[in-house]
Amino acid sequence: MNLDQYLSEAAAIEREGTAALSAATDVDALEAARVAFLGDRQGRLKSLQESLKVVSKEDKPAAGKRFNEARAHLQSLHDERKTVLGRARQVGAKEDLSLPERRAWKGAKHPVTLVIEEIEGIFRELGFTVAQGPEAETEWYNFGALNFPPNHPALDAHDTLYLEGGGLLRTHTSPVQVRTLQRYAPPIRVLIPGTVYRRDFFDASHAPAFAQIEGLCVDEGISFVDLKSTLNLFAERFFGASRTRFRPSFFPFTEPSAEMDVQCGICGGSGCPACKGTGWIEILGSGMVHPAVLEAAGLDPERYSGWAFGMGPARIAISRYGIPDIRILYDSDVRFLEQIAGPVLSGAEG
Ligand code: PHE
């Protein structure tokens, strides 16, 4: 075999080998092409190598060099294709690579939690401590110690969830007022967030289980001025520069009692759906701690006085974020949480 013949044979093998390796669309076809061209036994390159023996001595270096080039080229093309096709096999033929990636769940704070934490922050700055009490209560803490008469309608089984074997699910966080007063000596400034239960239907504005935040301040010489100024400061901090108004109200455990309204931040007081056209949003019940409550907790009402309030952070969340139905707060739908807490899903960091 002369050099020209050898070189053109090498070129043909290289060209056909390139075509065969490139045409392979899966690892099995690639392996077949490898055996046909690079295989040790019957591979085309193997026979090209054998032919070197019949090339004349002076042509051998050039022929050998061409053989090495062809082999190196086909070998590297094979290795490259093997990596690509191997990766495709791992992914799996049925997977749709055009689907957007599934992003990692990062979680988000619930709107009611956001409201509670912000309120806690404001009252912490005013010297309040955050405390908790039990959700399963005794009738005495929930009603008796709070000066409810035994025939008060709130005690009715239509309103309150009683537990088997005595006790009940607390209908408000106010029993923790009494627990706190029994346990700590004045001066007391405490904020008590927690879940409460009522026998209510689950509709757009009611839920049988919901959050409340109780506030209590007891010391010598505390007056209604302290109540008003503290709650006004809170309203200013939480709702912006809104105006407030106090309306006379009644609770068995406060006297006098007042409900506080905040001027609607959405319409600025002119009336809109968020404030049901009134210009005001009712945010809390409050009042001076009834002497009977101080007495029930073992304090001398001649010496001590105090004020308390209770509010529903879900109601506040609803007006703040313009949520049309309270039940949305119980769904924990990511698409909803994302609108309020910001992006809860993240690709890059996830
Ligand atoms: N416990 C009352 C309620 O659930 C709210 C309240 C708390 C009122 C403290 C006055 C003082 O409606």
mmCIF file of C-alpha atoms and ligand atoms in Angstrom:
data_model
loop_
_atom_site.group_PDB
_atom_site.id
_atom_site.type_symbol
_atom_site.label_atom_id
_atom_site.label_comp_id
_atom_site.label_asym_id
_atom_site.label_seq_id
_atom_site.Cartn_x
_atom_site.Cartn_y
_atom_site.Cartn_z
ATOM 1 C CA MET A 1 0.000 0.000 0.000
ATOM 2 C CA ASN A 2 1.485 3.334 -1.016
ATOM 3 C CA LEU A 3 1.211 6.487 1.072
ATOM 4 C CA ASP A 4 -1.543 8.076 -1.039
ATOM 5 C CA GLN A 5 -3.710 5.004 -0.708
ATOM 6 C CA TYR A 6 -3.078 4.927 3.035
ATOM 7 C CA LEU A 7 -3.935 8.587 3.521
ATOM 8 C CA SER A 8 -7.147 8.403 1.550
ATOM 9 C CA GLU A 9 -8.172 5.234 3.442
ATOM 10 C CA ALA A 10 -7.495 7.093 6.741
ATOM 11 C CA ALA A 11 -9.544 10.079 5.572
ATOM 12 C CA ALA A 12 -12.465 7.847 4.603
ATOM 13 C CA ILE A 13 -12.462 6.072 7.983
ATOM 14 C CA GLU A 14 -12.270 9.361 9.801
ATOM 15 C CA ARG A 15 -15.133 10.828 7.778
ATOM 16 C CA GLU A 16 -17.399 7.793 8.129
ATOM 17 C CA GLY A 17 -16.509 7.424 11.803
ATOM 18 C CA THR A 18 -17.357 11.074 12.422
ATOM 19 C CA ALA A 19 -20.707 10.608 10.690
ATOM 20 C CA ALA A 20 -21.526 7.423 12.625
ATOM 21 C CA LEU A 21 -20.584 8.837 16.054
ATOM 22 C CA SER A 22 -22.443 12.082 15.389
ATOM 23 C CA ALA A 23 -25.563 10.280 14.200
ATOM 24 C CA ALA A 24 -25.889 8.241 17.412
ATOM 25 C CA THR A 25 -28.874 9.608 19.413
ATOM 26 C CA ASP A 26 -28.542 7.357 22.447
ATOM 27 C CA VAL A 27 -25.743 5.622 24.356
ATOM 28 C CA ASP A 28 -26.446 2.229 22.755
ATOM 29 C CA ALA A 29 -26.092 3.563 19.185
ATOM 30 C CA LEU A 30 -22.939 5.385 20.243
ATOM 31 C CA GLU A 31 -21.459 2.186 21.620
ATOM 32 C CA ALA A 32 -22.202 0.374 18.341
ATOM 33 C CA ALA A 33 -20.420 3.137 16.410
ATOM 34 C CA ARG A 34 -17.494 2.960 18.825
ATOM 35 C CA VAL A 35 -17.124 -0.783 18.311
ATOM 36 C CA ALA A 36 -17.317 -0.351 14.519
ATOM 37 C CA PHE A 37 -14.613 2.308 14.350
ATOM 38 C CA LEU A 38 -12.590 2.341 17.575
ATOM 39 C CA GLY A 39 -13.091 -1.291 18.585
ATOM 40 C CA ASP A 40 -10.000 -3.360 19.408
ATOM 41 C CA ARG A 41 -11.118 -6.420 17.465
ATOM 42 C CA GLN A 42 -12.899 -5.553 14.254
ATOM 43 C CA GLY A 43 -12.798 -1.777 14.358
ATOM 44 C CA ARG A 44 -12.004 0.086 11.173
ATOM 45 C CA LEU A 45 -9.131 1.901 12.884
ATOM 46 C CA LYS A 46 -7.723 -1.407 14.026
ATOM 47 C CA SER A 47 -7.450 -2.601 10.430
ATOM 48 C CA LEU A 48 -5.989 0.773 9.421
ATOM 49 C CA GLN A 49 -3.351 0.210 12.084
ATOM 50 C CA GLU A 50 -2.707 -3.288 10.725
ATOM 51 C CA SER A 51 -2.169 -1.803 7.233
ATOM 52 C CA LEU A 52 0.746 0.248 8.597
ATOM 53 C CA LYS A 53 2.751 -2.978 8.408
ATOM 54 C CA VAL A 54 2.482 -3.031 4.619
ATOM 55 C CA VAL A 55 3.484 0.610 4.159
ATOM 56 C CA SER A 56 7.060 1.128 3.069
ATOM 57 C CA LYS A 57 9.614 2.102 5.660
ATOM 58 C CA GLU A 58 10.103 5.685 4.405
ATOM 59 C CA ASP A 59 6.309 6.333 4.259
ATOM 60 C CA LYS A 60 5.709 4.875 7.703
ATOM 61 C CA PRO A 61 6.212 8.090 9.780
ATOM 62 C CA ALA A 62 3.692 10.085 7.682
ATOM 63 C CA ALA A 63 1.201 7.206 7.593
ATOM 64 C CA GLY A 64 1.568 6.644 11.339
ATOM 65 C CA LYS A 65 1.040 10.304 12.050
ATOM 66 C CA ARG A 66 -2.165 10.335 9.994
ATOM 67 C CA PHE A 67 -3.397 7.202 11.747
ATOM 68 C CA ASN A 68 -2.834 8.803 15.159
ATOM 69 C CA GLU A 69 -4.694 11.952 14.101
ATOM 70 C CA ALA A 70 -7.704 9.985 12.876
ATOM 71 C CA ARG A 71 -7.803 7.890 16.047
ATOM 72 C CA ALA A 72 -7.448 10.873 18.375
ATOM 73 C CA HIS A 73 -10.188 12.745 16.549
ATOM 74 C CA LEU A 74 -12.669 9.866 16.641
ATOM 75 C CA GLN A 75 -11.816 9.057 20.249
ATOM 76 C CA SER A 76 -12.435 12.601 21.480
ATOM 77 C CA LEU A 77 -15.622 12.905 19.430
ATOM 78 C CA HIS A 78 -16.813 9.655 21.001
ATOM 79 C CA ASP A 79 -16.002 10.821 24.572
ATOM 80 C CA GLU A 80 -17.778 14.105 24.041
ATOM 81 C CA ARG A 81 -20.928 12.434 22.683
ATOM 82 C CA LYS A 82 -20.902 9.931 25.516
ATOM 83 C CA THR A 83 -21.025 12.702 28.123
ATOM 84 C CA VAL A 84 -23.898 14.472 26.381
ATOM 85 C CA LEU A 85 -25.988 11.329 25.764
ATOM 86 C CA GLY A 86 -25.274 9.994 29.271
ATOM 87 C CA ARG A 87 -26.615 13.173 30.803
ATOM 88 C CA ALA A 88 -29.747 13.002 28.658
ATOM 89 C CA ARG A 89 -30.340 9.414 29.815
ATOM 90 C CA GLN A 90 -30.069 10.477 33.485
ATOM 91 C CA VAL A 91 -32.716 13.143 32.984
ATOM 92 C CA GLY A 92 -34.970 10.547 31.419
ATOM 93 C CA ALA A 93 -36.484 10.549 27.987
ATOM 94 C CA LYS A 94 -40.023 11.354 29.224
ATOM 95 C CA GLU A 95 -39.174 14.502 31.137
ATOM 96 C CA ASP A 96 -40.125 17.820 29.638
ATOM 97 C CA LEU A 97 -36.997 19.925 29.828
ATOM 98 C CA SER A 98 -38.923 23.022 28.841
ATOM 99 C CA LEU A 99 -40.916 22.994 32.129
ATOM 100 C CA PRO A 100 -39.948 25.816 34.473
ATOM 101 C CA GLU A 101 -37.994 24.558 37.469
ATOM 102 C CA ARG A 102 -39.833 23.813 40.675
ATOM 103 C CA ARG A 103 -38.671 26.520 43.035
ATOM 104 C CA ALA A 104 -37.807 25.894 46.664
ATOM 105 C CA TRP A 105 -40.416 26.628 49.344
ATOM 106 C CA LYS A 106 -39.173 29.277 51.715
ATOM 107 C CA GLY A 107 -42.305 29.937 53.729
ATOM 108 C CA ALA A 108 -43.850 33.210 54.832
ATOM 109 C CA LYS A 109 -45.310 34.722 57.951
ATOM 110 C CA HIS A 110 -49.080 34.681 58.075
ATOM 111 C CA PRO A 111 -50.697 38.159 57.849
ATOM 112 C CA VAL A 112 -52.171 37.729 61.345
ATOM 113 C CA THR A 113 -48.723 36.849 62.684
ATOM 114 C CA LEU A 114 -47.286 39.932 60.969
ATOM 115 C CA VAL A 115 -49.912 42.109 62.662
ATOM 116 C CA ILE A 116 -49.362 40.488 66.089
ATOM 117 C CA GLU A 117 -45.601 40.913 65.860
ATOM 118 C CA GLU A 118 -45.884 44.545 64.867
ATOM 119 C CA ILE A 119 -48.266 45.249 67.751
ATOM 120 C CA GLU A 120 -45.971 43.415 70.163
ATOM 121 C CA GLY A 121 -43.075 45.559 68.954
ATOM 122 C CA ILE A 122 -44.952 48.791 69.674
ATOM 123 C CA PHE A 123 -46.040 47.719 73.162
ATOM 124 C CA ARG A 124 -42.595 46.325 73.990
ATOM 125 C CA GLU A 125 -41.207 49.793 73.428
ATOM 126 C CA LEU A 126 -43.800 51.082 75.899
ATOM 127 C CA GLY A 127 -42.502 48.702 78.562
ATOM 128 C CA PHE A 128 -44.977 45.840 78.113
ATOM 129 C CA THR A 129 -43.938 42.193 78.505
ATOM 130 C CA VAL A 130 -45.444 39.537 76.227
ATOM 131 C CA ALA A 131 -47.129 36.682 78.123
ATOM 132 C CA GLN A 132 -49.345 33.680 77.412
ATOM 133 C CA GLY A 133 -52.059 31.718 79.130
ATOM 134 C CA PRO A 134 -53.866 28.393 78.640
ATOM 135 C CA GLU A 135 -56.458 27.894 75.892
ATOM 136 C CA ALA A 136 -58.340 25.306 77.962
ATOM 137 C CA GLU A 137 -59.644 27.356 80.869
ATOM 138 C CA THR A 138 -61.824 26.987 83.915
ATOM 139 C CA GLU A 139 -65.183 28.675 84.037
ATOM 140 C CA TRP A 140 -63.932 30.777 86.919
ATOM 141 C CA TYR A 141 -61.006 32.353 85.047
ATOM 142 C CA ASN A 142 -62.969 32.819 81.844
ATOM 143 C CA PHE A 143 -66.142 34.222 83.453
ATOM 144 C CA GLY A 144 -66.403 34.205 87.272
ATOM 145 C CA ALA A 145 -63.228 36.106 88.125
ATOM 146 C CA LEU A 146 -64.070 38.553 85.358
ATOM 147 C CA ASN A 147 -67.301 39.557 87.048
ATOM 148 C CA PHE A 148 -69.686 37.834 84.635
ATOM 149 C CA PRO A 149 -72.973 37.174 86.441
ATOM 150 C CA PRO A 150 -73.909 33.456 86.389
ATOM 151 C CA ASN A 151 -76.797 34.144 84.002
ATOM 152 C CA HIS A 152 -74.761 36.136 81.450
ATOM 153 C CA PRO A 153 -75.586 34.988 77.891
ATOM 154 C CA ALA A 154 -71.884 34.485 77.050
ATOM 155 C CA LEU A 155 -71.893 31.494 79.419
ATOM 156 C CA ASP A 156 -74.543 29.813 77.343
ATOM 157 C CA ALA A 157 -73.601 26.578 75.598
ATOM 158 C CA HIS A 158 -74.701 28.249 72.366
ATOM 159 C CA ASP A 159 -71.776 30.653 72.648
ATOM 160 C CA THR A 160 -69.054 28.769 74.473
ATOM 161 C CA LEU A 161 -67.356 25.442 73.763
ATOM 162 C CA TYR A 162 -67.392 23.458 77.007
ATOM 163 C CA LEU A 163 -65.010 20.566 77.508
ATOM 164 C CA GLU A 164 -65.990 17.138 78.740
ATOM 165 C CA GLY A 165 -65.236 16.749 82.420
ATOM 166 C CA GLY A 166 -65.415 20.487 83.133
ATOM 167 C CA GLY A 167 -63.592 23.464 81.765
ATOM 168 C CA LEU A 168 -64.006 25.227 78.455
ATOM 169 C CA LEU A 169 -62.100 26.665 75.555
ATOM 170 C CA ARG A 170 -61.462 30.285 76.527
ATOM 171 C CA THR A 171 -63.745 32.703 74.722
ATOM 172 C CA HIS A 172 -61.307 35.609 75.122
ATOM 173 C CA THR A 173 -57.775 36.294 76.377
ATOM 174 C CA SER A 174 -59.096 38.255 79.393
ATOM 175 C CA PRO A 175 -58.724 35.298 81.832
ATOM 176 C CA VAL A 176 -54.959 35.813 81.467
ATOM 177 C CA GLN A 177 -55.474 39.231 83.110
ATOM 178 C CA VAL A 178 -56.462 37.431 86.296
ATOM 179 C CA ARG A 179 -53.698 34.825 86.000
ATOM 180 C CA THR A 180 -51.120 37.589 85.567
ATOM 181 C CA LEU A 181 -52.437 39.636 88.491
ATOM 182 C CA GLN A 182 -52.350 36.554 90.718
ATOM 183 C CA ARG A 183 -48.809 35.716 89.802
ATOM 184 C CA TYR A 184 -46.995 39.050 89.571
ATOM 185 C CA ALA A 185 -47.061 42.109 91.787
ATOM 186 C CA PRO A 186 -47.819 45.539 90.262
ATOM 187 C CA PRO A 187 -46.596 47.489 88.406
ATOM 188 C CA ILE A 188 -47.844 45.240 85.611
ATOM 189 C CA ARG A 189 -47.711 45.987 81.915
ATOM 190 C CA VAL A 190 -48.416 42.901 79.863
ATOM 191 C CA LEU A 191 -49.483 42.036 76.331
ATOM 192 C CA ILE A 192 -51.151 38.651 75.813
ATOM 193 C CA PRO A 193 -51.651 37.295 72.298
ATOM 194 C CA GLY A 194 -53.440 33.967 71.876
ATOM 195 C CA THR A 195 -56.157 31.912 70.265
ATOM 196 C CA VAL A 196 -59.733 32.042 71.538
ATOM 197 C CA TYR A 197 -62.787 29.942 70.692
ATOM 198 C CA ARG A 198 -66.437 30.698 70.214
ATOM 199 C CA ARG A 199 -69.364 28.720 68.999
ATOM 200 C CA ASP A 200 -69.670 30.757 65.818
ATOM 201 C CA PHE A 201 -70.393 29.755 62.263
ATOM 202 C CA PHE A 202 -67.468 29.971 59.876
ATOM 203 C CA ASP A 203 -68.509 32.766 57.501
ATOM 204 C CA ALA A 204 -67.007 35.793 55.772
ATOM 205 C CA SER A 205 -66.653 37.702 59.039
ATOM 206 C CA HIS A 206 -66.684 35.023 61.788
ATOM 207 C CA ALA A 207 -64.528 32.066 62.703
ATOM 208 C CA PRO A 208 -64.899 29.626 65.621
ATOM 209 C CA ALA A 209 -61.200 30.002 66.469
ATOM 210 C CA PHE A 210 -59.337 33.277 66.141
ATOM 211 C CA ALA A 211 -56.519 35.322 67.603
ATOM 212 C CA GLN A 212 -56.888 38.026 70.211
ATOM 213 C CA ILE A 213 -54.420 40.351 71.850
ATOM 214 C CA GLU A 214 -55.058 41.413 75.408
ATOM 215 C CA GLY A 215 -53.325 44.336 77.065
ATOM 216 C CA LEU A 216 -53.211 45.016 80.796
ATOM 217 C CA CYS A 217 -51.669 47.786 82.832
ATOM 218 C CA VAL A 218 -52.100 47.826 86.627
ATOM 219 C CA ASP A 219 -50.371 50.018 89.178
ATOM 220 C CA GLU A 220 -51.125 52.655 91.797
ATOM 221 C CA GLY A 221 -52.728 55.769 90.355
ATOM 222 C CA ILE A 222 -53.550 54.484 86.851
ATOM 223 C CA SER A 223 -56.412 56.415 85.245
ATOM 224 C CA PHE A 224 -58.454 56.575 82.066
ATOM 225 C CA VAL A 225 -55.953 59.174 80.816
ATOM 226 C CA ASP A 226 -53.299 56.439 80.723
ATOM 227 C CA LEU A 227 -55.635 54.165 78.755
ATOM 228 C CA LYS A 228 -56.486 56.836 76.206
ATOM 229 C CA SER A 229 -53.003 58.172 75.738
ATOM 230 C CA THR A 230 -51.444 54.717 75.387
ATOM 231 C CA LEU A 231 -54.061 53.491 72.935
ATOM 232 C CA ASN A 232 -53.883 56.728 70.942
ATOM 233 C CA LEU A 233 -50.133 56.381 70.714
ATOM 234 C CA PHE A 234 -50.562 52.786 69.586
ATOM 235 C CA ALA A 235 -53.091 53.822 66.912
ATOM 236 C CA GLU A 236 -50.778 56.538 65.690
ATOM 237 C CA ARG A 237 -47.838 54.140 65.468
ATOM 238 C CA PHE A 238 -49.723 51.240 63.945
ATOM 239 C CA PHE A 239 -52.234 52.983 61.656
ATOM 240 C CA GLY A 240 -50.262 56.101 60.805
ATOM 241 C CA ALA A 241 -51.595 59.535 61.679
ATOM 242 C CA SER A 242 -55.216 58.324 61.959
ATOM 243 C CA ARG A 243 -57.660 59.899 64.341
ATOM 244 C CA THR A 244 -59.334 57.740 66.965
ATOM 245 C CA ARG A 245 -62.632 57.890 68.795
ATOM 246 C CA PHE A 246 -63.793 56.216 71.987
ATOM 247 C CA ARG A 247 -67.384 55.070 72.255
ATOM 248 C CA PRO A 248 -68.976 54.049 75.547
ATOM 249 C CA SER A 249 -69.435 50.302 75.791
ATOM 250 C CA PHE A 250 -69.990 47.553 78.312
ATOM 251 C CA PHE A 251 -67.906 44.628 79.528
ATOM 252 C CA PRO A 252 -68.516 42.972 82.933
ATOM 253 C CA PHE A 253 -64.792 43.208 83.748
ATOM 254 C CA THR A 254 -64.203 46.887 82.947
ATOM 255 C CA GLU A 255 -65.859 50.043 84.235
ATOM 256 C CA PRO A 256 -66.075 52.403 82.482
ATOM 257 C CA SER A 257 -65.717 50.589 79.178
ATOM 258 C CA ALA A 258 -65.019 51.996 75.749
ATOM 259 C CA GLU A 259 -64.611 50.776 72.223
ATOM 260 C CA MET A 260 -61.937 52.437 70.194
ATOM 261 C CA ASP A 261 -62.383 53.184 66.504
ATOM 262 C CA VAL A 262 -59.620 54.291 64.158
ATOM 263 C CA GLN A 263 -60.327 56.531 61.222
ATOM 264 C CA CYS A 264 -60.356 54.391 58.092
ATOM 265 C CA GLY A 265 -56.944 54.556 56.470
ATOM 266 C CA ILE A 266 -58.302 53.507 53.078
ATOM 267 C CA CYS A 267 -60.794 56.339 52.504
ATOM 268 C CA GLY A 268 -59.455 58.775 55.116
ATOM 269 C CA GLY A 269 -62.840 58.878 56.822
ATOM 270 C CA SER A 270 -65.140 59.655 53.912
ATOM 271 C CA GLY A 271 -66.606 56.143 53.857
ATOM 272 C CA CYS A 272 -65.735 53.124 51.736
ATOM 273 C CA PRO A 273 -66.432 49.357 51.655
ATOM 274 C CA ALA A 274 -63.524 48.653 54.046
ATOM 275 C CA CYS A 275 -65.192 50.715 56.811
ATOM 276 C CA LYS A 276 -68.716 49.820 55.656
ATOM 277 C CA GLY A 277 -69.266 53.448 54.704
ATOM 278 C CA THR A 278 -68.791 54.773 58.257
ATOM 279 C CA GLY A 279 -65.277 56.207 57.912
ATOM 280 C CA TRP A 280 -64.240 54.369 61.095
ATOM 281 C CA ILE A 281 -62.869 50.938 61.871
ATOM 282 C CA GLU A 282 -63.634 49.374 65.208
ATOM 283 C CA ILE A 283 -60.418 47.860 66.512
ATOM 284 C CA LEU A 284 -60.689 47.121 70.206
ATOM 285 C CA GLY A 285 -62.677 46.943 73.412
ATOM 286 C CA SER A 286 -61.170 48.510 76.507
ATOM 287 C CA GLY A 287 -61.853 49.967 79.915
ATOM 288 C CA MET A 288 -60.700 50.458 83.466
ATOM 289 C CA VAL A 289 -60.211 47.103 85.204
ATOM 290 C CA HIS A 290 -63.303 46.485 87.333
ATOM 291 C CA PRO A 291 -62.600 46.548 91.112
ATOM 292 C CA ALA A 292 -64.241 43.115 91.360
ATOM 293 C CA VAL A 293 -61.569 41.707 89.008
ATOM 294 C CA LEU A 294 -58.715 43.176 91.058
ATOM 295 C CA GLU A 295 -60.337 41.721 94.156
ATOM 296 C CA ALA A 296 -60.791 38.288 92.554
ATOM 297 C CA ALA A 297 -57.071 38.320 91.784
ATOM 298 C CA GLY A 298 -56.248 39.238 95.377
ATOM 299 C CA LEU A 299 -55.395 42.912 94.882
ATOM 300 C CA ASP A 300 -56.730 45.810 96.931
ATOM 301 C CA PRO A 301 -58.878 47.967 94.570
ATOM 302 C CA GLU A 302 -58.480 50.899 96.933
ATOM 303 C CA ARG A 303 -54.754 50.874 96.276
ATOM 304 C CA TYR A 304 -54.470 49.648 92.699
ATOM 305 C CA SER A 305 -56.187 50.539 89.482
ATOM 306 C CA GLY A 306 -55.588 49.666 85.863
ATOM 307 C CA TRP A 307 -56.832 49.519 82.332
ATOM 308 C CA ALA A 308 -57.147 46.717 79.811
ATOM 309 C CA PHE A 309 -57.977 46.207 76.192
ATOM 310 C CA GLY A 310 -58.674 43.338 73.831
ATOM 311 C CA MET A 311 -58.406 43.366 70.076
ATOM 312 C CA GLY A 312 -58.672 40.991 67.127
ATOM 313 C CA PRO A 313 -55.589 41.020 64.921
ATOM 314 C CA ALA A 314 -57.459 39.211 62.131
ATOM 315 C CA ARG A 315 -59.919 42.113 61.877
ATOM 316 C CA ILE A 316 -56.989 44.493 61.764
ATOM 317 C CA ALA A 317 -55.252 42.411 59.085
ATOM 318 C CA ILE A 318 -58.441 42.397 57.030
ATOM 319 C CA SER A 319 -58.810 46.155 57.010
ATOM 320 C CA ARG A 320 -55.090 46.799 56.605
ATOM 321 C CA TYR A 321 -54.648 44.454 53.648
ATOM 322 C CA GLY A 322 -58.137 44.834 52.177
ATOM 323 C CA ILE A 323 -58.980 41.127 52.584
ATOM 324 C CA PRO A 324 -62.610 40.536 51.561
ATOM 325 C CA ASP A 325 -63.307 37.316 53.497
ATOM 326 C CA ILE A 326 -61.893 36.202 56.860
ATOM 327 C CA ARG A 327 -61.829 32.577 55.703
ATOM 328 C CA ILE A 328 -58.923 33.370 53.361
ATOM 329 C CA LEU A 329 -56.810 33.758 56.511
ATOM 330 C CA TYR A 330 -57.416 30.103 57.325
ATOM 331 C CA ASP A 331 -56.594 28.669 53.888
ATOM 332 C CA SER A 332 -52.847 29.336 53.954
ATOM 333 C CA ASP A 333 -52.929 29.548 50.169
ATOM 334 C CA VAL A 334 -49.405 30.383 49.049
ATOM 335 C CA ARG A 335 -50.676 32.681 46.294
ATOM 336 C CA PHE A 336 -52.465 34.762 48.929
ATOM 337 C CA LEU A 337 -49.650 34.742 51.503
ATOM 338 C CA GLU A 338 -47.242 35.838 48.767
ATOM 339 C CA GLN A 339 -49.302 38.959 48.090
ATOM 340 C CA ILE A 340 -48.939 40.133 51.673
ATOM 341 C CA ALA A 341 -45.675 38.723 52.978
ATOM 342 C CA GLY A 342 -43.776 39.272 49.727
ATOM 343 C CA PRO A 343 -42.282 36.485 47.624
ATOM 344 C CA VAL A 344 -42.416 33.256 49.560
ATOM 345 C CA LEU A 345 -40.890 31.241 46.766
ATOM 346 C CA SER A 346 -37.388 31.734 45.565
ATOM 347 C CA GLY A 347 -35.463 30.169 42.706
ATOM 348 C CA ALA A 348 -31.998 31.626 43.110
ATOM 349 C CA GLU A 349 -31.431 31.132 46.801
ATOM 350 C CA GLY A 350 -33.762 28.128 47.115
HETATM 351 N N1 PHE B 1 -62.473 40.359 76.249
HETATM 352 C C1 PHE B 1 -63.205 41.312 75.461
HETATM 353 C C2 PHE B 1 -63.745 40.592 74.216
HETATM 354 O O1 PHE B 1 -63.362 39.488 73.951
HETATM 355 C C3 PHE B 1 -62.358 42.456 75.013
HETATM 356 C C4 PHE B 1 -61.859 43.317 76.156
HETATM 357 C C5 PHE B 1 -60.655 43.040 76.763
HETATM 358 C C6 PHE B 1 -62.592 44.400 76.593
HETATM 359 C C7 PHE B 1 -60.190 43.839 77.791
HETATM 360 C C8 PHE B 1 -62.139 45.211 77.607
HETATM 361 C C9 PHE B 1 -60.941 44.929 78.202
HETATM 362 O O2 PHE B 1 -64.591 41.123 73.513
#
